[in-house]
């Protein structure tokens, strides 16, 4: 057994497949590139949830169902938002999910996050929550609820791309947590709460914010090459590079990079990030020859979310808003097996005595 359970098959799934060597990802048989281009966020929800949350699911129906879910979530804000005063966005998001009743539907759970995260952001700014517009697609309404006004189409398109590519990526720690909890017969709401608690760790969904902080530090250093060499010589990790699931490159990173570039070539932040990526890859080759580390989605996710007006400390809750559809799909798939997950361990302690 390898540390980190690398290579251990813990579930059979119809939901996604990745080819690590080819750097490819499919969502229920559809390449992630095509999903982002043709399906959009609600279309991917319909694809993932088909047969689990209904039959014959379609994008238009998911838009309407999620719009109604956001309205119900807004009506419940007073049940938890006041208690989140002074909490970080991550802590407040845990309260948002913990307040969900056990009979919450998948649309209720997604709606709680899609309304709760913007409400948390606005509360931090001393502003009241923005009521949802149920007629809008999720990403357009999410940005409108954050800023209080309609978002530019290019920002909506960028966030929709992010919501697609970040929605599902196989059996990561948070998804495994969702499946384990669901396998015991616990509710979908409990499963997503467990997944979110695993997701908050800086090695998992908590990485986009620190990735942007790293870029800031590099830019402030005045000598990026020397800064990179010092960091790597000290054995420190470059956030945003390397992914155990995609050692030869993350296809989602390419999609997010393209989405960020479409927001404008005059973006000085983006120009620096592109230059930083090239310098970081060269430094990795100098300092760690033979060890291939490709960019993952974290830096471009952070740049995209920043451009959309999402505060840095709300990056992980925003990430969770879209990853929740994957958690729910896995939880529903696990429940359908009727089997509780119960692995075993290998004892390596002191010699056993009589």
Short mmCIF file of C-alpha atoms in Angstrom, two decimals, residues 51-353:
data_model
loop_
_atom_site.label_atom_id
_atom_site.label_comp_id
_atom_site.label_asym_id
_atom_site.label_seq_id
_atom_site.Cartn_x
_atom_site.Cartn_y
_atom_site.Cartn_z
CA UNK A 51 -30.44 8.81 -13.55
CA UNK A 52 -29.60 9.87 -10.00
CA UNK A 53 -31.66 13.05 -9.52
CA UNK A 54 -34.17 12.32 -12.27
CA UNK A 55 -34.56 11.10 -15.82
CA UNK A 56 -34.31 13.13 -19.01
CA UNK A 57 -32.53 16.02 -17.31
CA UNK A 58 -31.74 19.02 -19.52
CA UNK A 59 -29.97 22.33 -19.10
CA UNK A 60 -33.15 24.42 -19.25
CA UNK A 61 -34.79 22.37 -16.53
CA UNK A 62 -31.70 22.62 -14.30
CA UNK A 63 -31.62 26.43 -14.74
CA UNK A 64 -35.24 26.61 -13.54
CA UNK A 65 -34.72 24.11 -10.70
CA UNK A 66 -31.60 25.87 -9.46
CA UNK A 67 -33.33 29.24 -9.68
CA UNK A 68 -36.09 27.96 -7.41
CA UNK A 69 -33.44 26.46 -5.11
CA UNK A 70 -31.76 29.85 -4.78
CA UNK A 71 -35.07 31.46 -3.85
CA UNK A 72 -35.61 28.89 -1.08
CA UNK A 73 -32.04 29.41 0.12
CA UNK A 74 -32.49 33.16 0.30
CA UNK A 75 -35.65 32.70 2.40
CA UNK A 76 -33.56 30.63 4.88
CA UNK A 77 -30.62 33.04 5.21
CA UNK A 78 -31.78 34.33 8.59
CA UNK A 79 -31.51 30.81 10.02
CA UNK A 80 -27.70 30.90 9.87
CA UNK A 81 -26.22 34.11 8.41
CA UNK A 82 -26.48 36.21 11.62
CA UNK A 83 -24.46 33.57 13.49
CA UNK A 84 -21.66 33.94 10.93
CA UNK A 85 -20.81 37.48 12.01
CA UNK A 86 -17.05 37.71 12.48
CA UNK A 87 -16.41 34.29 10.96
CA UNK A 88 -14.11 33.79 7.99
CA UNK A 89 -15.85 32.97 4.69
CA UNK A 90 -14.71 29.36 5.08
CA UNK A 91 -16.17 29.06 8.57
CA UNK A 92 -19.35 30.85 7.51
CA UNK A 93 -19.77 28.43 4.60
CA UNK A 94 -19.58 25.50 7.02
CA UNK A 95 -22.43 27.11 8.99
CA UNK A 96 -24.38 27.57 5.77
CA UNK A 97 -24.14 23.86 4.97
CA UNK A 98 -24.65 22.73 8.58
CA UNK A 99 -27.95 24.63 8.68
CA UNK A 100 -29.43 22.54 5.86
CA UNK A 101 -32.13 20.06 6.94
CA UNK A 102 -31.58 16.39 6.20
CA UNK A 103 -34.39 16.33 3.63
CA UNK A 104 -32.69 18.98 1.47
CA UNK A 105 -32.79 18.18 -2.24
CA UNK A 106 -29.70 18.43 -4.43
CA UNK A 107 -31.03 21.75 -5.79
CA UNK A 108 -31.51 23.00 -2.22
CA UNK A 109 -27.90 22.19 -1.37
CA UNK A 110 -26.48 23.86 -4.47
CA UNK A 111 -28.81 26.81 -3.89
CA UNK A 112 -27.59 27.20 -0.31
CA UNK A 113 -24.02 27.65 -1.56
CA UNK A 114 -24.92 29.76 -4.60
CA UNK A 115 -26.80 32.22 -2.35
CA UNK A 116 -24.83 31.77 0.85
CA UNK A 117 -21.36 32.50 -0.51
CA UNK A 118 -22.35 35.87 -2.10
CA UNK A 119 -24.25 36.75 1.09
CA UNK A 120 -21.13 35.99 3.15
CA UNK A 121 -19.00 38.17 0.86
CA UNK A 122 -21.42 41.08 1.09
CA UNK A 123 -21.77 40.74 4.86
CA UNK A 124 -17.99 41.12 5.13
CA UNK A 125 -18.34 44.36 3.18
CA UNK A 126 -21.14 45.62 5.43
CA UNK A 127 -23.74 45.18 2.68
CA UNK A 128 -27.10 43.37 2.74
CA UNK A 129 -27.49 40.17 0.71
CA UNK A 130 -28.75 40.55 -2.85
CA UNK A 131 -31.96 38.59 -3.59
CA UNK A 132 -31.51 36.01 -6.36
CA UNK A 133 -33.00 36.27 -9.83
CA UNK A 134 -34.34 32.76 -10.49
CA UNK A 135 -34.54 33.38 -14.24
CA UNK A 136 -30.76 33.73 -14.57
CA UNK A 137 -28.26 30.90 -14.99
CA UNK A 138 -26.30 30.14 -11.84
CA UNK A 139 -23.03 31.87 -12.73
CA UNK A 140 -24.71 35.07 -13.92
CA UNK A 141 -26.80 35.25 -10.75
CA UNK A 142 -23.83 34.37 -8.52
CA UNK A 143 -21.84 37.34 -9.81
CA UNK A 144 -24.90 39.61 -9.63
CA UNK A 145 -25.48 38.61 -6.00
CA UNK A 146 -21.82 39.30 -5.15
CA UNK A 147 -21.64 42.77 -6.73
CA UNK A 148 -25.28 43.85 -6.52
CA UNK A 149 -25.45 44.50 -10.26
CA UNK A 150 -25.54 42.54 -13.51
CA UNK A 151 -22.13 41.14 -14.48
CA UNK A 152 -20.46 41.72 -17.83
CA UNK A 153 -21.00 38.84 -20.28
CA UNK A 154 -17.27 38.09 -20.51
CA UNK A 155 -17.08 37.62 -16.74
CA UNK A 156 -20.15 35.37 -16.75
CA UNK A 157 -18.59 33.28 -19.52
CA UNK A 158 -15.30 33.03 -17.62
CA UNK A 159 -16.99 31.97 -14.38
CA UNK A 160 -19.15 29.46 -16.25
CA UNK A 161 -16.00 27.90 -17.71
CA UNK A 162 -14.54 27.71 -14.22
CA UNK A 163 -17.71 26.16 -12.82
CA UNK A 164 -17.60 23.47 -15.54
CA UNK A 165 -13.95 22.50 -15.25
CA UNK A 166 -13.97 22.55 -11.44
CA UNK A 167 -17.19 20.58 -11.05
CA UNK A 168 -15.85 17.03 -11.07
CA UNK A 169 -12.44 15.39 -10.99
CA UNK A 170 -12.84 11.85 -9.74
CA UNK A 171 -12.18 10.49 -6.29
CA UNK A 172 -10.24 13.24 -4.53
CA UNK A 173 -10.25 13.51 -0.72
CA UNK A 174 -13.44 15.59 -0.54
CA UNK A 175 -15.31 13.35 -2.97
CA UNK A 176 -14.21 10.27 -1.06
CA UNK A 177 -15.48 11.91 2.13
CA UNK A 178 -18.85 12.52 0.46
CA UNK A 179 -19.08 8.89 -0.66
CA UNK A 180 -18.07 7.50 2.75
CA UNK A 181 -20.72 9.55 4.56
CA UNK A 182 -23.39 8.79 1.94
CA UNK A 183 -22.58 5.07 2.18
CA UNK A 184 -23.64 5.03 5.84
CA UNK A 185 -27.14 6.17 4.92
CA UNK A 186 -26.59 9.76 6.04
CA UNK A 187 -28.28 12.56 4.12
CA UNK A 188 -26.96 14.30 1.03
CA UNK A 189 -26.66 17.47 3.10
CA UNK A 190 -24.41 15.67 5.60
CA UNK A 191 -22.36 14.20 2.75
CA UNK A 192 -21.70 17.62 1.20
CA UNK A 193 -20.84 19.14 4.58
CA UNK A 194 -18.28 16.38 5.14
CA UNK A 195 -16.87 16.91 1.66
CA UNK A 196 -16.55 20.64 2.25
CA UNK A 197 -14.69 20.10 5.53
CA UNK A 198 -12.13 17.96 3.67
CA UNK A 199 -12.04 20.46 0.82
CA UNK A 200 -10.99 23.41 2.96
CA UNK A 201 -7.50 22.06 3.54
CA UNK A 202 -4.70 24.02 1.84
CA UNK A 203 -3.52 20.89 0.00
CA UNK A 204 -6.94 20.50 -1.61
CA UNK A 205 -9.55 23.16 -2.41
CA UNK A 206 -7.88 25.75 -0.22
CA UNK A 207 -5.07 26.27 -2.73
CA UNK A 208 -6.26 29.05 -5.15
CA UNK A 209 -5.94 31.82 -2.56
CA UNK A 210 -2.39 30.87 -1.48
CA UNK A 211 -1.45 30.53 -5.18
CA UNK A 212 -2.28 34.19 -5.71
CA UNK A 213 -0.39 35.14 -2.56
CA UNK A 214 2.65 33.33 -3.95
CA UNK A 215 2.40 35.29 -7.22
CA UNK A 216 2.18 38.53 -5.20
CA UNK A 217 5.31 37.62 -3.23
CA UNK A 218 7.21 36.79 -6.40
CA UNK A 219 6.20 40.06 -8.03
CA UNK A 220 7.17 42.07 -4.95
CA UNK A 221 10.59 40.42 -4.77
CA UNK A 222 11.95 42.43 -7.70
CA UNK A 223 13.91 39.40 -8.95
CA UNK A 224 11.59 36.51 -9.76
CA UNK A 225 14.34 34.11 -10.84
CA UNK A 226 16.28 34.56 -7.62
CA UNK A 227 13.09 34.33 -5.55
CA UNK A 228 12.19 31.04 -7.23
CA UNK A 229 15.67 29.59 -6.76
CA UNK A 230 15.67 30.49 -3.05
CA UNK A 231 12.23 29.00 -2.51
CA UNK A 232 13.02 25.75 -4.29
CA UNK A 233 16.47 25.42 -2.72
CA UNK A 234 14.76 25.63 0.68
CA UNK A 235 12.60 22.66 -0.30
CA UNK A 236 9.40 24.70 -0.48
CA UNK A 237 6.51 23.83 -2.78
CA UNK A 238 5.42 26.05 -5.64
CA UNK A 239 1.64 26.29 -5.28
CA UNK A 240 -0.04 25.88 -8.64
CA UNK A 241 2.44 23.37 -10.02
CA UNK A 242 2.00 19.62 -9.91
CA UNK A 243 -1.08 17.45 -9.59
CA UNK A 244 -0.94 13.78 -8.67
CA UNK A 245 -3.98 13.14 -10.88
CA UNK A 246 -2.39 14.90 -13.90
CA UNK A 247 1.42 14.55 -13.73
CA UNK A 248 1.76 15.41 -17.44
CA UNK A 249 -0.35 18.56 -17.29
CA UNK A 250 -3.84 19.49 -16.17
CA UNK A 251 -6.31 19.96 -19.07
CA UNK A 252 -8.43 22.17 -16.84
CA UNK A 253 -5.55 24.61 -16.43
CA UNK A 254 -5.42 25.14 -20.19
CA UNK A 255 -9.14 25.89 -20.33
CA UNK A 256 -8.91 28.35 -17.44
CA UNK A 257 -5.84 30.04 -18.92
CA UNK A 258 -7.76 30.57 -22.18
CA UNK A 259 -10.76 31.94 -20.25
CA UNK A 260 -8.56 34.38 -18.32
CA UNK A 261 -6.79 35.56 -21.48
CA UNK A 262 -10.16 36.37 -23.04
CA UNK A 263 -10.76 38.89 -20.26
CA UNK A 264 -8.22 41.23 -21.85
CA UNK A 265 -4.63 41.34 -23.07
CA UNK A 266 -4.07 44.64 -21.25
CA UNK A 267 -4.27 42.91 -17.87
CA UNK A 268 -0.88 43.52 -16.23
CA UNK A 269 -1.64 40.90 -13.62
CA UNK A 270 -2.17 38.29 -16.33
CA UNK A 271 0.99 39.28 -18.19
CA UNK A 272 3.03 38.85 -15.04
CA UNK A 273 1.38 35.49 -14.27
CA UNK A 274 2.23 34.19 -17.74
CA UNK A 275 5.84 35.31 -17.33
CA UNK A 276 5.94 33.83 -13.82
CA UNK A 277 4.74 30.47 -15.12
CA UNK A 278 7.55 30.33 -17.69
CA UNK A 279 10.16 31.32 -15.11
CA UNK A 280 8.80 28.83 -12.56
CA UNK A 281 9.01 25.96 -15.04
CA UNK A 282 12.61 26.91 -15.84
CA UNK A 283 13.47 27.11 -12.13
CA UNK A 284 11.90 23.72 -11.47
CA UNK A 285 14.02 22.24 -14.23
CA UNK A 286 17.15 23.83 -12.73
CA UNK A 287 16.47 22.89 -9.14
CA UNK A 288 14.72 19.56 -9.58
CA UNK A 289 15.94 18.06 -12.86
CA UNK A 290 14.08 14.99 -13.98
CA UNK A 291 11.04 15.75 -11.84
CA UNK A 292 8.28 16.99 -14.11
CA UNK A 293 5.85 19.45 -12.52
CA UNK A 294 3.25 21.01 -14.81
CA UNK A 295 0.95 23.94 -14.02
CA UNK A 296 -2.35 22.92 -12.46
CA UNK A 297 -5.54 24.94 -12.34
CA UNK A 298 -4.83 26.88 -9.14
CA UNK A 299 -3.07 30.02 -10.42
CA UNK A 300 -5.47 30.56 -13.30
CA UNK A 301 -8.44 29.79 -11.09
CA UNK A 302 -7.22 32.46 -8.68
CA UNK A 303 -6.69 35.01 -11.47
CA UNK A 304 -10.13 34.28 -12.89
CA UNK A 305 -11.91 34.57 -9.55
CA UNK A 306 -10.06 37.78 -8.75
CA UNK A 307 -11.11 39.26 -12.11
CA UNK A 308 -14.71 38.31 -11.28
CA UNK A 309 -14.58 40.34 -8.08
CA UNK A 310 -14.43 37.42 -5.66
CA UNK A 311 -12.37 38.24 -2.54
CA UNK A 312 -9.38 35.99 -1.98
CA UNK A 313 -10.70 34.51 1.26
CA UNK A 314 -13.88 33.44 -0.58
CA UNK A 315 -12.06 31.52 -3.33
CA UNK A 316 -12.48 28.14 -1.62
CA UNK A 317 -16.21 28.61 -0.85
CA UNK A 318 -16.71 29.65 -4.50
CA UNK A 319 -14.78 26.57 -5.65
CA UNK A 320 -17.02 24.46 -3.41
CA UNK A 321 -20.14 25.99 -4.96
CA UNK A 322 -19.39 24.26 -8.23
CA UNK A 323 -17.61 21.16 -6.87
CA UNK A 324 -20.79 20.45 -4.87
CA UNK A 325 -22.49 19.14 -8.01
CA UNK A 326 -19.75 16.52 -8.30
CA UNK A 327 -19.95 15.67 -4.60
CA UNK A 328 -23.70 15.23 -4.91
CA UNK A 329 -23.37 13.06 -8.01
CA UNK A 330 -20.91 10.77 -6.22
CA UNK A 331 -23.02 10.67 -3.05
CA UNK A 332 -26.12 9.73 -5.05
CA UNK A 333 -24.17 7.11 -7.01
CA UNK A 334 -22.82 5.63 -3.76
CA UNK A 335 -26.27 5.55 -2.18
CA UNK A 336 -27.55 3.62 -5.19
CA UNK A 337 -25.11 0.77 -4.41
CA UNK A 338 -26.67 0.22 -0.99
CA UNK A 339 -23.24 -0.68 0.33
CA UNK A 340 -21.37 0.93 3.23
CA UNK A 341 -17.71 1.67 2.61
CA UNK A 342 -15.62 -0.14 5.23
CA UNK A 343 -11.93 -0.45 4.32
CA UNK A 344 -9.41 -2.14 6.54
CA UNK A 345 -5.98 -1.18 7.85
CA UNK A 346 -2.65 -2.96 8.21
CA UNK A 347 -1.26 -3.03 11.74
CA UNK A 348 2.35 -1.78 12.06
CA UNK A 349 2.46 -1.15 15.82
CA UNK A 350 4.38 -2.88 18.63
CA UNK A 351 4.58 -6.67 18.76
CA UNK A 352 1.31 -8.18 19.98
CA UNK A 353 1.45 -9.62 23.46
#
